[in-house]
XYZ file of C-alpha atoms in Angstrom:
280
model
C 154.267 102.248 38.848
C 157.074 101.415 41.207
C 156.281 101.191 44.865
C 158.253 102.809 47.631
C 159.577 99.379 48.615
C 161.069 98.809 45.160
C 162.759 102.202 45.193
C 164.152 101.586 48.670
C 165.421 98.148 47.678
C 167.097 99.563 44.575
C 168.732 102.362 46.576
C 170.108 99.873 49.098
C 171.413 97.592 46.346
C 173.043 100.519 44.565
C 174.711 101.725 47.783
C 176.065 98.248 48.597
C 177.422 97.819 45.074
C 179.053 101.231 45.140
C 180.660 100.480 48.516
C 181.976 97.145 47.253
C 183.455 98.816 44.187
C 185.177 101.495 46.258
C 186.634 98.865 48.599
C 187.951 96.947 45.598
C 189.627 100.029 44.149
C 191.145 101.028 47.491
C 192.403 97.494 48.078
C 194.065 97.355 44.686
C 195.698 100.753 45.175
C 196.875 99.783 48.664
C 198.480 96.611 47.380
C 200.251 98.565 44.643
C 201.565 101.128 47.099
C 202.797 98.343 49.365
C 204.661 96.809 46.439
C 206.232 100.134 45.547
C 207.327 101.078 49.061
C 210.577 99.051 48.883
C 211.366 100.795 45.612
C 210.958 104.172 47.274
C 213.291 103.102 50.074
C 215.824 101.886 47.548
C 215.619 105.224 45.757
C 216.356 107.065 49.000
C 219.332 104.787 49.602
C 220.471 105.471 46.047
C 220.351 109.220 46.595
C 222.362 108.915 49.797
C 225.121 106.927 48.059
C 228.314 108.708 47.158
C 228.073 110.483 43.818
C 230.898 110.107 41.275
C 233.555 112.814 41.120
C 234.898 112.187 37.630
C 233.664 111.994 34.040
C 234.520 109.821 31.088
C 235.960 111.008 27.808
C 233.905 108.812 25.459
C 230.783 106.656 25.333
C 232.747 103.577 26.387
C 234.284 105.269 29.413
C 231.209 107.248 30.510
C 230.867 107.520 34.289
C 227.647 106.030 35.663
C 225.483 107.907 38.160
C 221.992 107.413 39.489
C 219.015 109.765 39.125
C 218.961 112.164 42.041
C 222.741 112.187 42.424
C 224.882 115.172 41.507
C 227.891 113.971 39.562
C 230.908 116.307 39.509
C 234.169 116.444 37.602
C 237.266 118.607 37.408
C 238.213 119.161 33.778
C 239.383 121.729 31.252
C 237.332 123.830 28.886
C 237.243 122.057 25.557
C 237.194 118.528 27.008
C 234.399 116.119 26.122
C 232.779 114.942 29.347
C 230.525 111.851 29.386
C 228.174 110.420 32.003
C 225.520 107.695 31.820
C 222.337 107.135 33.848
C 219.372 104.711 33.584
C 215.850 105.681 32.500
C 212.928 103.263 32.646
C 209.522 103.037 31.012
C 207.134 105.888 31.778
C 209.827 108.225 33.092
C 210.576 111.718 31.815
C 214.162 112.757 32.485
C 215.372 116.314 33.005
C 219.162 116.607 32.796
C 220.746 119.672 34.375
C 224.361 120.743 34.061
C 226.420 123.538 35.571
C 229.881 124.669 34.509
C 231.854 126.969 36.779
C 235.261 128.562 36.374
C 237.250 128.958 39.606
C 238.285 132.390 40.752
C 241.928 131.472 40.205
C 241.337 130.771 36.497
C 242.953 133.091 34.003
C 240.877 135.800 32.362
C 239.128 134.718 29.189
C 239.344 136.616 25.915
C 235.777 135.959 24.779
C 232.582 134.021 25.333
C 232.427 130.226 25.412
C 229.306 128.411 24.221
C 228.546 125.225 26.141
C 226.206 122.478 25.005
C 224.666 119.446 26.661
C 223.539 116.472 24.548
C 221.729 113.318 25.631
C 221.979 110.012 23.731
C 220.018 106.813 24.255
C 221.376 103.253 24.439
C 221.646 103.137 20.635
C 223.658 106.383 20.738
C 220.901 108.312 19.013
C 220.803 111.937 20.087
C 217.488 112.629 21.770
C 215.927 116.060 21.219
C 215.039 118.274 24.151
C 211.358 119.030 24.683
C 212.289 122.246 26.447
C 215.220 123.745 28.310
C 218.384 125.713 27.531
C 220.447 123.019 25.822
C 223.033 125.513 24.524
C 224.112 128.638 26.351
C 226.980 131.106 25.998
C 229.147 132.046 28.956
C 230.287 135.641 28.776
C 233.951 136.497 29.241
C 233.270 138.179 32.590
C 230.929 135.460 33.914
C 232.024 132.515 36.040
C 229.164 129.990 35.756
C 226.574 128.808 33.263
C 223.662 126.415 33.710
C 222.131 124.134 31.088
C 218.962 122.054 31.119
C 217.400 119.477 28.800
C 214.047 117.743 29.333
C 213.618 114.608 27.250
C 210.473 112.963 25.967
C 208.790 110.279 28.033
C 210.496 106.898 27.776
C 208.317 104.395 25.921
C 208.203 100.668 26.583
C 208.200 99.853 22.881
C 208.420 101.652 19.549
C 208.436 100.908 15.832
C 211.835 100.151 14.232
C 211.643 103.312 12.141
C 210.879 105.490 15.140
C 213.421 107.393 17.201
C 211.280 107.378 20.361
C 213.256 107.134 23.625
C 213.359 103.555 24.912
C 214.296 102.156 28.349
C 217.990 101.718 28.941
C 221.143 103.762 29.434
C 221.234 107.446 28.535
C 224.535 109.178 27.890
C 225.161 112.819 28.741
C 227.825 114.758 26.864
C 228.969 118.200 27.973
C 231.454 120.245 25.987
C 232.297 123.603 24.404
C 230.952 124.028 20.887
C 232.350 127.464 20.074
C 234.909 129.868 21.476
C 238.346 131.286 20.955
C 241.240 128.846 20.845
C 243.128 130.765 23.518
C 240.297 130.206 26.021
C 240.420 126.426 25.729
C 242.278 124.431 28.344
C 241.247 126.534 31.343
C 240.250 124.598 34.496
C 236.515 124.185 35.094
C 234.243 122.328 37.486
C 231.252 120.537 35.943
C 228.125 119.240 37.672
C 225.445 117.002 36.148
C 222.164 115.816 37.636
C 219.180 113.838 36.281
C 215.693 114.219 37.752
C 212.986 111.669 36.905
C 209.239 112.227 36.719
C 206.823 109.295 36.475
C 204.270 110.283 33.851
C 201.872 107.445 34.686
C 199.380 105.474 32.659
C 198.873 108.194 30.065
C 202.227 107.197 28.523
C 201.711 103.424 28.810
C 201.718 101.466 25.544
C 201.290 97.821 24.635
C 204.435 95.790 24.091
C 207.843 95.836 25.757
C 211.462 95.385 24.757
C 213.003 91.990 25.396
C 215.995 93.675 27.050
C 216.762 97.328 27.862
C 219.200 99.224 25.668
C 222.261 99.030 27.896
C 225.840 98.454 26.745
C 227.984 95.749 28.323
C 230.186 98.340 29.948
C 229.976 96.974 33.487
C 231.071 93.456 32.501
C 234.060 94.798 30.576
C 235.213 96.980 33.456
C 234.963 94.076 35.917
C 236.967 91.752 33.648
C 239.647 94.394 33.208
C 239.934 94.993 36.953
C 240.174 91.269 37.597
C 240.282 91.327 41.362
C 237.383 93.721 41.861
C 235.451 93.106 45.073
C 231.848 91.929 45.078
C 230.762 95.195 46.686
C 232.425 97.218 43.952
C 230.858 95.032 41.279
C 227.417 95.486 42.841
C 227.746 99.258 42.937
C 229.046 99.334 39.364
C 226.120 97.238 38.145
C 223.502 99.259 40.041
C 224.883 102.485 38.593
C 223.615 101.662 35.084
C 220.220 100.194 36.002
C 217.388 101.198 38.359
C 217.610 100.028 41.942
C 214.399 97.983 41.660
C 215.179 96.542 38.226
C 213.973 97.388 34.766
C 210.236 97.901 34.216
C 209.505 96.793 37.766
C 206.871 99.470 38.236
C 203.953 97.497 36.779
C 201.451 99.733 38.563
C 199.926 102.626 36.609
C 196.787 104.677 37.104
C 195.256 102.801 34.179
C 194.460 100.046 36.659
C 192.304 102.488 38.624
C 190.461 103.570 35.493
C 189.954 99.954 34.443
C 188.595 98.892 37.837
C 186.437 102.006 38.120
C 185.042 101.402 34.629
C 184.208 97.806 35.521
C 182.466 98.871 38.725
C 180.427 101.532 36.949
C 179.489 99.061 34.220
C 178.317 96.542 36.820
C 176.299 99.199 38.626
C 174.728 100.312 35.371
C 173.762 96.723 34.590
C 172.252 96.181 38.034
C 170.365 99.464 37.865
C 169.048 98.749 34.384
C 167.853 95.297 35.373
C 166.178 96.658 38.518
C 164.336 99.346 36.590
C 163.383 97.128 33.638
C 162.210 94.007 35.452
C 158.458 93.477 35.671
C 156.718 94.540 38.878
C 155.774 91.754 41.269
C 152.103 91.442 42.254
């Protein structure tokens, strides 16, 4: 039979081991949060930057904007409007769009059906998990809102898979059906991308060697020739995250791994304490 001294010694050992494990977990989490704090500051600076006020007309001329910004454009109904934004590993993007006809616009004859499509860096159309991707605007209505939530971006996928991968994502907004007489009317379009970090539940082994981003920024700089360094920096940061690609190495899987190791060590210590022979 175990004596009271053995039980007390085991309880003290268990408490010290548990305290050490908790300190280790808190220290690891604190270090990760300290590493991510500059990224959060950079994100706030990104949101405060001036959002673009125009849209491209093709994939090659797509206007870059950052997540959290609200990109706007003055166009005509029937135009193809293109934007591009970056999405990194473990992020789930929700793209929202709003099309509004000014009060001075001429009366429309019928309804116009608007559609928002999102393409990855390989120009593969990504399906929407949920959201109103296509919506009709009645003849007597002035505004319509669209929304598309994509799947979580994966760090790596099989060649035959169409899973979303880190890189540039193109947004296309246009009219898909309507009367010919209603095309060409002035409209104001707004596009915004909101990111949600899914966490370790979406983490997978393996990573891409490079993100799927086109060489659009380099081409635009070479065409401009005398572009300033500040303009080049802003152009480059518009198609990649502020803190770089896949810079967020921290996931909650680290917490589960450390907690599992601590519990395993405690179980081993407890088993040895209970199974060892009693001292005379």
